[in-house]
CSV table of C-alpha atoms and ligand atoms in Angstrom, one decimal:
chain,number,residue,atom,x,y,z
A,21,MET,CA,0.0,0.0,0.0
A,22,ARG,CA,1.2,3.5,-0.7
A,23,VAL,CA,1.4,5.5,2.6
A,24,SER,CA,2.8,8.9,3.6
A,25,VAL,CA,4.3,9.7,6.9
A,26,ILE,CA,4.2,13.3,7.9
A,27,GLY,CA,6.8,14.4,10.4
A,28,CYS,CA,10.1,12.5,10.4
A,29,GLY,CA,11.3,12.9,14.0
A,30,TYR,CA,11.9,10.1,16.6
A,31,LEU,CA,8.4,8.7,15.8
A,32,GLY,CA,8.0,9.4,12.1
A,33,ALA,CA,11.4,8.3,10.8
A,34,VAL,CA,11.1,5.0,12.6
A,35,HIS,CA,7.5,4.6,11.5
A,36,ALA,CA,8.4,5.3,7.8
A,37,ALA,CA,11.3,2.8,7.8
A,38,SER,CA,9.2,0.2,9.6
A,39,MET,CA,6.2,0.6,7.2
A,40,ALA,CA,8.5,0.1,4.2
A,41,GLN,CA,9.9,-3.0,6.0
A,42,LEU,CA,6.3,-4.2,6.3
A,43,GLY,CA,6.0,-4.1,2.6
A,44,HIS,CA,4.4,-0.7,2.0
A,45,GLU,CA,5.6,2.0,-0.4
A,46,VAL,CA,6.4,4.9,1.8
A,47,VAL,CA,7.1,8.6,1.4
A,48,GLY,CA,8.3,10.5,4.5
A,49,ILE,CA,7.5,14.2,4.5
A,50,ASP,CA,9.1,16.8,6.8
A,51,VAL,CA,9.5,20.6,6.7
A,52,ASP,CA,13.2,20.2,7.7
A,53,ALA,CA,15.2,19.6,4.5
A,54,ALA,CA,18.4,18.7,6.5
A,55,LYS,CA,16.5,15.9,8.1
A,56,THR,CA,14.9,14.6,4.9
A,57,ASP,CA,18.2,14.8,3.0
A,58,LEU,CA,19.9,12.7,5.7
A,59,LEU,CA,17.1,10.1,5.8
A,60,ALA,CA,17.0,10.0,2.0
A,61,SER,CA,20.8,9.1,2.0
A,62,GLY,CA,20.0,6.4,4.5
A,63,THR,CA,21.5,8.2,7.5
A,64,ALA,CA,19.5,8.4,10.8
A,65,PRO,CA,19.4,12.1,12.0
A,66,PHE,CA,19.5,10.9,15.6
A,67,TYR,CA,20.8,7.9,17.6
A,68,GLU,CA,18.3,5.0,17.7
A,69,PRO,CA,19.6,1.4,17.8
A,70,GLY,CA,18.4,-0.5,14.7
A,71,LEU,CA,17.3,2.5,12.8
A,72,PRO,CA,20.3,2.7,10.4
A,73,GLU,CA,19.8,-1.0,9.6
A,74,ALA,CA,16.0,-0.5,9.1
A,75,LEU,CA,16.7,2.5,6.8
A,76,ALA,CA,19.2,0.5,4.8
A,77,ALA,CA,16.8,-2.5,4.5
A,78,ALA,CA,14.0,-0.2,3.4
A,79,ARG,CA,16.1,1.6,0.9
A,80,ALA,CA,17.2,-1.6,-0.6
A,81,THR,CA,13.6,-2.4,-1.4
A,82,GLY,CA,13.3,0.9,-3.2
A,83,ARG,CA,10.0,1.5,-1.3
A,84,LEU,CA,11.2,4.4,0.9
A,85,ALA,CA,11.6,8.1,-0.1
A,86,PHE,CA,11.8,11.3,1.8
A,87,THR,CA,10.9,14.8,0.7
A,88,THR,CA,9.9,18.3,2.0
A,89,ASP,CA,7.1,18.6,-0.5
A,90,PRO,CA,3.6,18.0,1.0
A,91,ALA,CA,2.2,17.3,-2.5
A,92,ALA,CA,4.1,14.0,-2.4
A,93,ALA,CA,1.3,12.8,-0.1
A,94,ALA,CA,-1.1,12.8,-3.0
A,95,GLY,CA,-1.8,9.3,-4.2
A,96,SER,CA,-1.2,7.6,-0.8
A,97,ARG,CA,-4.1,5.7,0.6
A,98,VAL,CA,-3.0,6.3,4.2
A,99,HIS,CA,-1.4,9.4,5.7
A,100,PHE,CA,0.2,9.0,9.2
A,101,LEU,CA,0.5,12.2,11.2
A,102,CYS,CA,3.7,11.8,13.3
A,103,VAL,CA,4.6,15.4,14.2
A,104,GLY,CA,5.6,16.4,17.8
A,105,THR,CA,3.4,18.0,20.4
A,106,PRO,CA,5.8,19.7,22.7
A,107,GLN,CA,4.9,21.6,25.9
A,108,GLN,CA,3.8,25.1,25.2
A,109,HIS,CA,6.3,27.7,26.3
A,110,GLY,CA,5.5,28.8,29.9
A,111,GLU,CA,2.3,26.7,30.1
A,112,PHE,CA,1.4,23.1,30.9
A,113,ARG,CA,-0.7,22.5,27.7
A,114,ALA,CA,0.5,20.9,24.5
A,115,ASP,CA,1.6,23.1,21.6
A,116,LEU,CA,-0.4,21.8,18.6
A,117,THR,CA,1.2,24.1,16.0
A,118,TYR,CA,2.9,21.2,14.3
A,119,VAL,CA,-0.2,19.1,14.1
A,120,GLU,CA,-2.1,22.1,12.8
A,121,ASP,CA,0.5,22.9,10.1
A,122,ALA,CA,0.9,19.3,9.0
A,123,PHE,CA,-2.8,18.8,8.8
A,124,ALA,CA,-3.3,22.1,6.8
A,125,ALA,CA,-0.5,21.1,4.4
A,126,LEU,CA,-2.0,17.7,3.9
A,127,LEU,CA,-5.6,18.7,3.3
A,128,PRO,CA,-5.3,19.8,-0.4
A,129,HIS,CA,-3.7,16.5,-1.3
A,130,LEU,CA,-6.4,14.2,0.1
A,131,ALA,CA,-8.7,12.1,-2.1
A,132,PRO,CA,-12.0,10.5,-1.2
A,133,GLY,CA,-11.4,7.2,0.6
A,134,ASP,CA,-8.0,8.2,2.0
A,135,LEU,CA,-7.2,7.7,5.7
A,136,VAL,CA,-5.6,10.3,7.9
A,137,VAL,CA,-4.1,8.4,10.8
A,138,GLY,CA,-3.1,10.4,13.8
A,139,LYS,CA,-0.2,9.0,15.8
A,140,SER,CA,0.9,12.2,17.6
A,141,THR,CA,0.1,12.5,21.3
A,142,VAL,CA,-2.7,15.1,21.5
A,143,PRO,CA,-5.1,16.5,24.0
A,144,VAL,CA,-8.4,14.6,23.9
A,145,GLY,CA,-10.8,16.4,21.6
A,146,THR,CA,-8.2,17.2,18.9
A,147,ALA,CA,-9.2,14.2,16.8
A,148,GLU,CA,-12.9,15.1,16.8
A,149,ALA,CA,-12.0,18.6,15.6
A,150,LEU,CA,-9.7,17.4,12.9
A,151,ALA,CA,-12.3,14.9,11.7
A,152,GLN,CA,-14.8,17.7,11.2
A,153,ARG,CA,-12.5,19.4,8.8
A,154,LEU,CA,-12.1,16.2,6.7
A,155,THR,CA,-15.8,16.0,5.8
A,156,THR,CA,-15.5,17.9,2.5
A,157,THR,CA,-12.6,15.8,1.4
A,158,GLY,CA,-14.2,12.3,1.7
A,159,ALA,CA,-11.2,11.1,3.7
A,160,THR,CA,-11.6,9.4,7.1
A,161,LEU,CA,-9.7,10.1,10.3
A,162,VAL,CA,-8.5,7.3,12.6
A,163,TRP,CA,-6.6,7.9,15.9
A,164,ASN,CA,-3.9,5.2,16.2
A,165,PRO,CA,-1.6,6.2,19.2
A,166,GLU,CA,1.9,5.1,19.2
A,167,PHE,CA,3.6,3.5,22.3
A,168,LEU,CA,7.2,3.1,21.1
A,169,ARG,CA,10.0,3.6,23.5
A,170,GLU,CA,13.2,5.4,22.4
A,171,GLY,CA,16.0,3.0,22.3
A,172,PHE,CA,13.6,0.2,21.2
A,173,ALA,CA,11.7,2.2,18.6
A,174,VAL,CA,12.1,-0.1,15.6
A,175,GLN,CA,11.3,-3.2,17.6
A,176,ASP,CA,8.3,-1.6,19.2
A,177,THR,CA,7.0,-0.5,15.8
A,178,LEU,CA,7.4,-3.8,14.1
A,179,HIS,CA,6.3,-5.8,17.2
A,180,PRO,CA,4.0,-3.5,19.2
A,181,ASP,CA,2.5,-4.9,22.4
A,182,ARG,CA,-0.9,-3.6,21.2
A,183,LEU,CA,-2.6,-1.7,18.5
A,184,VAL,CA,-5.4,0.8,19.1
A,185,TYR,CA,-7.8,2.1,16.4
A,186,GLY,CA,-9.9,5.1,17.4
A,187,LEU,CA,-12.7,5.2,14.8
A,188,PRO,CA,-15.6,7.4,14.0
A,189,THR,CA,-18.6,6.0,15.9
A,190,ASP,CA,-22.4,6.4,15.8
A,191,ALA,CA,-24.7,7.3,18.6
A,192,GLU,CA,-24.5,3.8,20.0
A,193,GLY,CA,-20.7,4.0,20.1
A,194,GLU,CA,-20.3,1.5,17.2
A,195,PRO,CA,-18.0,2.2,14.3
A,196,THR,CA,-19.7,4.0,11.4
A,197,ALA,CA,-19.6,2.5,7.9
A,198,ASP,CA,-16.6,4.8,7.2
A,199,GLY,CA,-15.0,3.7,10.5
A,200,ALA,CA,-15.4,0.0,9.6
A,201,ARG,CA,-13.9,0.6,6.1
A,202,ALA,CA,-11.0,2.5,7.8
A,203,ALA,CA,-10.4,-0.4,10.2
A,204,ALA,CA,-10.2,-2.8,7.3
A,205,VAL,CA,-7.6,-0.6,5.6
A,206,LEU,CA,-5.5,-0.4,8.8
A,207,ASP,CA,-5.8,-4.2,9.2
A,208,GLU,CA,-4.0,-4.3,5.8
A,209,VAL,CA,-1.4,-1.8,6.9
A,210,TYR,CA,-0.7,-3.8,10.1
A,211,ALA,CA,-1.2,-7.2,8.5
A,212,GLN,CA,2.1,-8.6,9.8
A,213,PRO,CA,1.9,-7.5,13.4
A,214,LEU,CA,-1.8,-8.6,13.5
A,215,ALA,CA,-0.8,-12.0,12.1
A,216,ASP,CA,1.8,-12.2,14.8
A,217,GLY,CA,-1.0,-12.0,17.3
A,218,THR,CA,-0.7,-8.4,18.4
A,219,PRO,CA,-3.8,-7.5,20.5
A,220,LEU,CA,-6.1,-4.9,18.8
A,221,VAL,CA,-8.4,-2.6,20.7
A,222,VAL,CA,-11.0,-0.8,18.6
A,223,CYS,CA,-12.7,2.2,20.2
A,224,ASP,CA,-13.9,5.7,19.6
A,225,TYR,CA,-11.7,8.8,19.1
A,226,ALA,CA,-11.8,10.0,22.7
A,227,THR,CA,-10.8,6.7,24.2
A,228,ALA,CA,-7.9,6.3,21.7
A,229,GLN,CA,-6.5,9.7,22.5
A,230,LEU,CA,-6.9,9.0,26.3
A,231,VAL,CA,-5.3,5.6,26.1
A,232,LYS,CA,-1.9,7.2,25.2
A,233,VAL,CA,-1.8,9.8,27.9
A,234,ALA,CA,-3.3,7.4,30.5
A,235,ALA,CA,-0.5,4.9,29.7
A,236,ASN,CA,2.2,7.5,30.0
A,237,SER,CA,0.6,8.9,33.2
A,238,PHE,CA,0.6,5.5,34.7
A,239,LEU,CA,4.2,4.9,33.9
A,240,ALA,CA,5.2,8.3,35.4
A,241,THR,CA,3.1,7.6,38.5
A,242,LYS,CA,4.9,4.2,38.9
A,243,ILE,CA,8.3,5.9,38.8
A,244,SER,CA,7.3,8.7,41.1
A,245,PHE,CA,5.7,6.1,43.5
A,246,ILE,CA,9.0,4.3,43.9
A,247,ASN,CA,10.9,7.6,44.2
A,248,ALA,CA,8.5,8.7,47.0
A,249,MET,CA,9.4,5.4,48.7
A,250,ALA,CA,13.0,6.4,48.1
A,251,GLU,CA,12.4,9.5,50.2
A,252,LEU,CA,11.0,7.3,53.0
A,253,CYS,CA,13.9,5.0,52.7
A,254,GLU,CA,16.3,8.0,53.0
A,255,SER,CA,14.7,9.0,56.3
A,256,THR,CA,14.6,5.5,57.7
A,257,GLY,CA,17.8,3.8,56.5
A,258,ALA,CA,15.9,1.4,54.3
A,259,ASP,CA,17.0,0.3,50.8
A,260,VAL,CA,14.6,1.2,48.0
A,261,THR,CA,16.1,-1.3,45.6
A,262,ARG,CA,15.3,-4.2,47.9
A,263,LEU,CA,11.9,-2.7,48.5
A,264,ALA,CA,11.3,-2.5,44.8
A,265,ASP,CA,12.4,-6.1,44.4
A,266,ALA,CA,10.2,-7.3,47.1
A,267,ILE,CA,7.0,-5.5,46.0
A,268,GLY,CA,7.8,-6.2,42.4
A,269,TYR,CA,7.4,-10.0,43.0
A,270,ASP,CA,3.7,-9.3,43.3
A,271,ASP,CA,2.5,-9.8,39.7
A,272,ARG,CA,-0.2,-7.2,40.3
A,273,ILE,CA,2.6,-4.6,40.9
A,274,GLY,CA,5.4,-5.9,38.8
A,275,ARG,CA,9.1,-4.9,39.0
A,276,ARG,CA,9.3,-3.0,35.7
A,277,PHE,CA,9.4,0.8,35.9
A,278,LEU,CA,10.2,0.6,39.7
A,279,ASN,CA,13.8,1.8,39.4
A,280,ALA,CA,14.3,4.6,41.8
A,281,GLY,CA,16.8,7.4,41.1
A,282,LEU,CA,16.9,10.7,39.2
A,283,GLY,CA,13.4,10.1,37.9
A,284,PHE,CA,11.8,10.5,34.5
A,285,GLY,CA,12.7,12.9,31.7
A,286,GLY,CA,12.5,12.9,27.9
A,287,GLY,CA,10.2,14.3,25.3
A,288,CYS,CA,7.1,12.4,26.4
A,289,LEU,CA,6.4,11.6,30.1
A,290,PRO,CA,7.0,15.0,31.6
A,291,LYS,CA,5.1,17.0,28.9
A,292,ASP,CA,2.4,14.4,28.6
A,293,ILE,CA,1.4,14.5,32.2
A,294,ARG,CA,1.4,18.3,32.2
A,295,ALA,CA,-0.7,18.5,29.0
A,296,PHE,CA,-3.1,15.9,30.5
A,297,MET,CA,-3.6,18.1,33.6
A,298,ALA,CA,-4.1,21.2,31.5
A,299,ARG,CA,-6.7,19.4,29.4
A,300,ALA,CA,-8.5,18.0,32.5
A,301,GLY,CA,-8.7,21.6,33.7
A,302,GLU,CA,-10.3,22.8,30.5
A,303,LEU,CA,-12.8,20.0,30.8
A,304,GLY,CA,-13.6,21.0,34.4
A,305,VAL,CA,-12.3,17.7,35.9
A,306,ASP,CA,-8.9,18.9,37.1
A,307,GLN,CA,-9.5,17.2,40.5
A,308,ALA,CA,-9.3,13.8,38.7
A,309,LEU,CA,-5.7,14.4,37.8
A,310,SER,CA,-4.5,16.5,40.7
A,311,PHE,CA,-2.4,13.5,41.8
A,312,LEU,CA,-0.3,14.1,38.7
A,313,ARG,CA,0.9,17.4,40.1
A,314,GLU,CA,2.4,15.3,43.0
A,315,VAL,CA,3.9,12.8,40.5
A,316,ASP,CA,5.6,15.8,38.7
A,317,ALA,CA,6.7,17.3,42.1
A,318,ILE,CA,8.2,14.1,43.4
A,319,ASN,CA,10.1,13.7,40.1
A,320,MET,CA,11.5,17.2,40.2
A,321,ARG,CA,12.5,16.9,43.9
A,322,ARG,CA,14.8,14.0,43.0
A,323,ARG,CA,17.0,16.3,41.0
A,324,VAL,CA,17.2,18.8,43.9
A,325,ARG,CA,18.0,16.0,46.3
A,326,MET,CA,20.8,14.8,44.1
A,327,VAL,CA,22.5,18.2,44.3
A,328,ASP,CA,22.0,18.2,48.1
A,329,LEU,CA,23.6,14.7,48.2
A,330,ALA,CA,26.6,16.0,46.3
A,331,ARG,CA,27.0,18.8,48.8
A,332,GLU,CA,26.6,16.3,51.7
A,333,VAL,CA,29.2,14.0,50.4
A,334,CYS,CA,31.6,16.9,50.0
A,335,GLY,CA,31.3,18.1,53.5
A,336,GLY,CA,28.7,20.9,53.0
A,337,SER,CA,29.8,22.7,49.8
A,338,ILE,CA,30.4,22.0,46.1
A,339,VAL,CA,31.8,25.5,45.3
A,340,GLY,CA,35.0,25.2,43.3
A,341,LEU,CA,34.8,21.4,43.3
A,342,ARG,CA,35.2,19.3,40.1
A,343,ILE,CA,32.2,17.1,39.4
A,344,ALA,CA,32.1,14.4,36.6
A,345,VAL,CA,28.6,13.7,35.3
A,346,LEU,CA,28.3,10.4,33.5
A,347,GLY,CA,25.4,10.6,31.1
A,348,ALA,CA,23.6,13.5,29.3
A,349,ALA,CA,20.8,11.6,27.5
A,350,PHE,CA,17.5,11.3,29.4
A,351,LYS,CA,18.0,7.5,29.3
A,352,PRO,CA,20.5,5.0,27.8
A,353,ASP,CA,20.4,4.0,24.1
A,354,SER,CA,19.2,7.5,23.1
A,355,ASP,CA,20.8,10.8,22.2
A,356,ASP,CA,17.7,12.7,23.3
A,357,ILE,CA,18.4,15.3,25.9
A,358,ARG,CA,14.9,16.8,26.2
A,359,ASP,CA,14.2,17.4,29.9
A,360,SER,CA,17.1,15.2,30.8
A,361,PRO,CA,17.5,14.7,34.5
A,362,ALA,CA,21.2,14.3,34.0
A,363,LEU,CA,21.7,17.6,32.3
A,364,SER,CA,19.3,19.4,34.7
A,365,VAL,CA,21.4,18.2,37.7
A,366,ALA,CA,24.7,19.0,35.9
A,367,ALA,CA,23.5,22.6,35.2
A,368,GLN,CA,22.3,23.1,38.8
A,369,MET,CA,25.6,22.0,40.2
A,370,GLN,CA,27.4,24.3,37.8
A,371,LEU,CA,25.2,27.2,38.8
A,372,GLN,CA,25.9,26.5,42.4
A,373,GLY,CA,29.6,26.9,41.8
A,374,ALA,CA,31.0,23.5,40.8
A,375,HIS,CA,33.1,22.8,37.7
A,376,VAL,CA,31.0,20.2,36.0
A,377,THR,CA,32.3,18.0,33.2
A,378,VAL,CA,29.7,15.9,31.3
A,379,THR,CA,30.2,12.8,29.2
A,380,ASP,CA,27.9,10.6,27.2
A,381,PRO,CA,28.4,7.9,24.5
A,382,GLN,CA,25.9,9.5,22.1
A,383,ALA,CA,24.3,12.7,23.3
A,384,LEU,CA,27.4,15.1,23.5
A,385,PRO,CA,26.6,17.0,20.3
A,386,ASN,CA,23.0,17.7,21.5
A,387,ALA,CA,24.2,18.5,25.0
A,388,ARG,CA,26.9,20.9,23.8
A,389,ALA,CA,24.4,22.8,21.7
A,390,ALA,CA,21.8,23.1,24.4
A,391,TRP,CA,24.1,23.7,27.4
A,392,PRO,CA,27.2,25.4,26.0
A,393,GLY,CA,28.3,26.5,29.5
A,394,LEU,CA,29.1,23.0,30.7
A,395,ALA,CA,32.4,21.3,30.1
A,396,TYR,CA,32.4,18.1,28.1
A,397,ALA,CA,34.7,15.0,27.8
A,398,ASP,CA,34.6,12.1,25.4
A,399,THR,CA,35.0,9.3,28.0
A,400,ALA,CA,34.1,8.6,31.6
A,401,GLU,CA,37.8,8.5,32.4
A,402,GLU,CA,38.5,11.9,30.9
A,403,ALA,CA,35.4,13.4,32.6
A,404,ALA,CA,36.5,11.9,35.9
A,405,ALA,CA,40.1,13.1,35.8
A,406,ASP,CA,40.9,15.0,39.1
A,407,ALA,CA,37.2,14.9,40.0
A,408,ASP,CA,36.1,15.4,43.6
A,409,VAL,CA,32.8,13.6,42.9
A,410,VAL,CA,31.6,11.3,40.1
A,411,LEU,CA,27.8,11.2,39.4
A,412,LEU,CA,26.3,8.4,37.4
A,413,ALA,CA,23.2,10.1,35.9
A,414,THR,CA,22.3,7.9,32.9
A,415,GLU,CA,22.7,4.2,33.2
A,416,TRP,CA,24.5,3.4,29.9
A,417,PRO,CA,25.9,-0.1,30.0
A,418,GLU,CA,29.6,1.1,29.9
A,419,TYR,CA,29.0,3.2,33.1
A,420,ARG,CA,27.3,0.2,34.9
A,421,ARG,CA,30.5,-1.8,34.1
A,422,LEU,CA,33.0,0.8,35.2
A,423,ASP,CA,35.9,-0.7,37.2
A,424,PRO,CA,36.0,1.2,40.6
A,425,ALA,CA,39.6,0.4,41.1
A,426,ALA,CA,40.7,1.7,37.7
A,427,LEU,CA,38.5,4.8,37.9
A,428,GLY,CA,39.8,5.4,41.4
A,429,THR,CA,43.3,6.1,39.9
A,430,VAL,CA,42.2,9.1,37.9
A,431,VAL,CA,39.9,10.9,40.4
A,432,ALA,CA,41.0,13.4,43.1
A,433,HIS,CA,38.6,11.9,45.6
A,434,ARG,CA,36.8,8.6,45.5
A,435,ARG,CA,33.3,9.7,45.9
A,436,VAL,CA,30.5,8.3,43.7
A,437,LEU,CA,26.9,9.2,43.5
A,438,ASP,CA,24.8,6.5,41.9
A,439,GLY,CA,21.8,8.5,40.4
A,440,ARG,CA,20.3,5.3,38.9
A,441,ASN,CA,20.9,2.7,41.6
A,442,VAL,CA,22.8,0.5,39.2
A,443,LEU,CA,26.3,0.2,40.7
A,444,ASP,CA,27.2,-2.4,43.3
A,445,PRO,CA,27.8,-0.5,46.5
A,446,ARG,CA,30.0,-3.3,48.0
A,447,ALA,CA,32.4,-3.3,45.1
A,448,TRP,CA,32.8,0.5,45.0
A,449,ARG,CA,33.2,0.7,48.8
A,450,ALA,CA,35.7,-2.2,48.8
A,451,ALA,CA,37.7,-0.1,46.2
A,452,GLY,CA,37.8,2.8,48.7
A,453,TRP,CA,35.0,4.9,47.4
A,454,THR,CA,32.4,6.7,49.4
A,455,TYR,CA,29.2,5.4,47.7
A,456,ARG,CA,25.9,7.3,48.0
A,457,ALA,CA,22.6,6.8,46.1
A,458,LEU,CA,19.0,8.0,46.3
A,459,GLY,CA,16.9,5.9,48.5
A,460,ARG,CA,19.8,3.7,49.8
A,461,PRO,CA,21.6,3.7,53.1
B,513,UGA,C1,7.7,6.7,26.9
B,513,UGA,C2,6.8,5.5,27.1
B,513,UGA,O1,7.5,4.5,27.8
B,513,UGA,C3,6.4,4.9,25.7
B,513,UGA,O2,5.6,3.8,25.9
B,513,UGA,C4,5.8,6.0,24.9
B,513,UGA,O3,5.4,5.6,23.6
B,513,UGA,C5,6.7,7.2,24.8
B,513,UGA,O4,7.1,7.7,26.1
B,513,UGA,C6,6.0,8.3,24.0
B,513,UGA,O5,5.1,8.9,24.6
B,513,UGA,O6,6.3,8.5,22.9
B,513,UGA,P1,10.3,7.1,26.4
B,513,UGA,O7,10.1,8.5,26.6
B,513,UGA,O8,11.1,6.6,25.3
B,513,UGA,O9,8.9,6.3,26.3
B,513,UGA,O10,11.1,6.6,27.7
B,513,UGA,P2,10.8,5.6,28.9
B,513,UGA,O11,11.5,4.3,28.7
B,513,UGA,O12,9.4,5.6,29.3
B,513,UGA,O13,11.6,6.3,30.1
B,513,UGA,C7,11.2,7.6,30.5
B,513,UGA,C8,12.0,8.1,31.7
B,513,UGA,O14,11.8,7.4,32.9
B,513,UGA,C9,13.5,8.0,31.5
B,513,UGA,O15,14.1,9.2,31.9
B,513,UGA,C10,14.0,6.9,32.4
B,513,UGA,O16,15.3,7.0,32.9
B,513,UGA,C11,12.9,7.0,33.5
B,513,UGA,N1,12.7,5.8,34.3
B,513,UGA,C12,12.2,4.7,33.6
B,513,UGA,C13,13.0,5.7,35.6
B,513,UGA,O17,13.4,6.7,36.2
B,513,UGA,N2,12.7,4.6,36.3
B,513,UGA,C14,12.2,3.5,35.7
B,513,UGA,O18,12.0,2.5,36.4
B,513,UGA,C15,12.0,3.5,34.4
């Protein structure tokens, strides 16, 4: 099937390559010529494991093209909207400028029977408004939220854990005739994952839009729950990692997303819970989501606490001290630094008078551009040279594996802060380090 993918960022680039791999003929469209040029030459514009291989495989089939020309969407049966919905400057709500622009650019190129498939994360009500504007074109809107994780994006797209179709529905909540036709087309698009047994949830627009923000809110809540427990552990001498292990054995709770530490960042969880609260306020049900305010507050407190811990371990002040920060990306296997806890803590410590040197295996170019005032080093050893404190802020595998004895030979003082609770305290203490972490004695 011929499909267009509008917006070629973390979501769209991966979606375009994956759709080509699933056998479709794909054109990726983005307003950023630098990005489409890179993608057209088979180069991923950002770090995502598996994406270069997916682009190469798709290019080899001759079924994947990229352009800045919105007219290239004409002739596609399905048009995926994959643009970003960042937090609006100075507000909690989502900025829908890119959705609006992409939709307006697509409208003149739609033909009757086309599907416009929204994948962007939007405030509930957006799909209904967009669908209204399609009535004169004869195209149908479907809301089909995306649940991919950065770092696993290709795998999550080709083998999703569920598919959700938000369809136009009648007064009884059943799909309309257009909705049923749209579902049949999407079944063709996703023939492979469906044949693999991927569960499918068919629902109305509102439910589909809410599914996405509800899922991210739940994940954020789970992380903040364990980080709240970490605060309790800090004041009682308990160990949050053991606590997480113990409660995680209960299947109803589960151990995943119970890793305490510097908390969540990135381009999704933080802005999604805020946009969700803003939307609930507009709908007059802000009380229903007031707990998310606390989820956000707990998350932000962890960053402050980490700076305090650095001060504590250095005898009361970090002024003039050298601090090595291992990690700049918001999580491993990504070069994404949007709302990165690592960089937020690094910048705070620098502002408070420390000399901070940051390292990261993939995110240094992005970090340098966003935070030019920090110092940067290519390796953990270089960053840690003469350091008074080493902070592990993003749990890249190479930092988890660091040899405390070897690293001990380059630092000025053997003090390590484990911002992700991934180092073995016994091994580090045995090598003469002062080891401190969030939520551990
Ligand atoms: C998140 C969701 O997990 C995806 O399902 C969703 O599709 C995506 O947002 C999106 O909305 O597009 P992502 O932002 O890639 O994916 O990152 P996560 O793996 O969810 O991690 C988010 C943050 O939580 C990271 O900073 C990570 O370090 C932190 N985290 C995660 C913890 O602090 N503790 C944990 O136990 C797990």
